[in-house]
């Protein structure tokens, strides 16, 4: 029997060495899946941020200084540290009408 015929018969029985998927194919599929999940998460994050929401890890938004000043003034008045006249004078300095809801809120 000829050697080339034997080699051709052996190759036909086992198939060529490049037949079938490469050995790294499962890892490539897992990498594409992870990339797809990351893109979905990034899209959700950017959509929430565009709507004005804060990310969950950022915590609460800091209190605006005007709100903090009004809260402290109301607490001092409630404790009796200041009189009604002082309270009204300081509230007018803050451009605040006590008892009225803040602008833009209901």
PDB file of N, CA and C in Angstrom, residues 1-15:
ATOM      1  N   UNK A   1       0.828  -1.168   0.000  1.00  0.00           N
ATOM      2  CA  UNK A   1       0.000   0.000   0.000  1.00  0.00           C
ATOM      3  C   UNK A   1       0.880   1.241   0.000  1.00  0.00           C
ATOM      4  N   UNK A   2       0.376   2.215  -0.675  1.00  0.00           N
ATOM      5  CA  UNK A   2       1.142   3.437  -0.838  1.00  0.00           C
ATOM      6  C   UNK A   2       1.003   4.284   0.437  1.00  0.00           C
ATOM      7  N   UNK A   3       2.032   5.026   0.797  1.00  0.00           N
ATOM      8  CA  UNK A   3       2.025   5.835   2.014  1.00  0.00           C
ATOM      9  C   UNK A   3       1.053   7.006   1.896  1.00  0.00           C
ATOM     10  N   UNK A   4       0.993   7.607   0.729  1.00  0.00           N
ATOM     11  CA  UNK A   4       0.065   8.720   0.571  1.00  0.00           C
ATOM     12  C   UNK A   4      -1.377   8.248   0.635  1.00  0.00           C
ATOM     13  N   UNK A   5      -1.642   7.062   0.145  1.00  0.00           N
ATOM     14  CA  UNK A   5      -2.995   6.528   0.232  1.00  0.00           C
ATOM     15  C   UNK A   5      -3.357   6.237   1.678  1.00  0.00           C
ATOM     16  N   UNK A   6      -2.382   5.747   2.437  1.00  0.00           N
ATOM     17  CA  UNK A   6      -2.621   5.479   3.847  1.00  0.00           C
ATOM     18  C   UNK A   6      -2.879   6.779   4.611  1.00  0.00           C
ATOM     19  N   UNK A   7      -2.140   7.825   4.322  1.00  0.00           N
ATOM     20  CA  UNK A   7      -2.312   9.117   4.980  1.00  0.00           C
ATOM     21  C   UNK A   7      -3.665   9.710   4.626  1.00  0.00           C
ATOM     22  N   UNK A   8      -4.062   9.605   3.367  1.00  0.00           N
ATOM     23  CA  UNK A   8      -5.353  10.133   2.952  1.00  0.00           C
ATOM     24  C   UNK A   8      -6.487   9.357   3.610  1.00  0.00           C
ATOM     25  N   UNK A   9      -6.333   8.045   3.752  1.00  0.00           N
ATOM     26  CA  UNK A   9      -7.357   7.236   4.403  1.00  0.00           C
ATOM     27  C   UNK A   9      -7.445   7.584   5.886  1.00  0.00           C
ATOM     28  N   UNK A  10      -6.331   7.796   6.546  1.00  0.00           N
ATOM     29  CA  UNK A  10      -6.318   8.149   7.968  1.00  0.00           C
ATOM     30  C   UNK A  10      -6.933   9.527   8.183  1.00  0.00           C
ATOM     31  N   UNK A  11      -6.648  10.465   7.290  1.00  0.00           N
ATOM     32  CA  UNK A  11      -7.204  11.817   7.410  1.00  0.00           C
ATOM     33  C   UNK A  11      -8.702  11.799   7.189  1.00  0.00           C
ATOM     34  N   UNK A  12      -9.156  10.957   6.277  1.00  0.00           N
ATOM     35  CA  UNK A  12     -10.587  10.876   6.015  1.00  0.00           C
ATOM     36  C   UNK A  12     -11.321  10.236   7.185  1.00  0.00           C
ATOM     37  N   UNK A  13     -10.677   9.315   7.872  1.00  0.00           N
ATOM     38  CA  UNK A  13     -11.308   8.645   9.005  1.00  0.00           C
ATOM     39  C   UNK A  13     -11.423   9.573  10.206  1.00  0.00           C
ATOM     40  N   UNK A  14     -10.420  10.355  10.453  1.00  0.00           N
ATOM     41  CA  UNK A  14     -10.407  11.236  11.624  1.00  0.00           C
ATOM     42  C   UNK A  14     -10.831  12.667  11.315  1.00  0.00           C
ATOM     43  N   UNK A  15     -10.855  13.020  10.088  1.00  0.00           N
ATOM     44  CA  UNK A  15     -11.214  14.382   9.694  1.00  0.00           C
ATOM     45  C   UNK A  15      -9.993  15.272   9.748  1.00  0.00           C
TER      46      UNK A  15
END
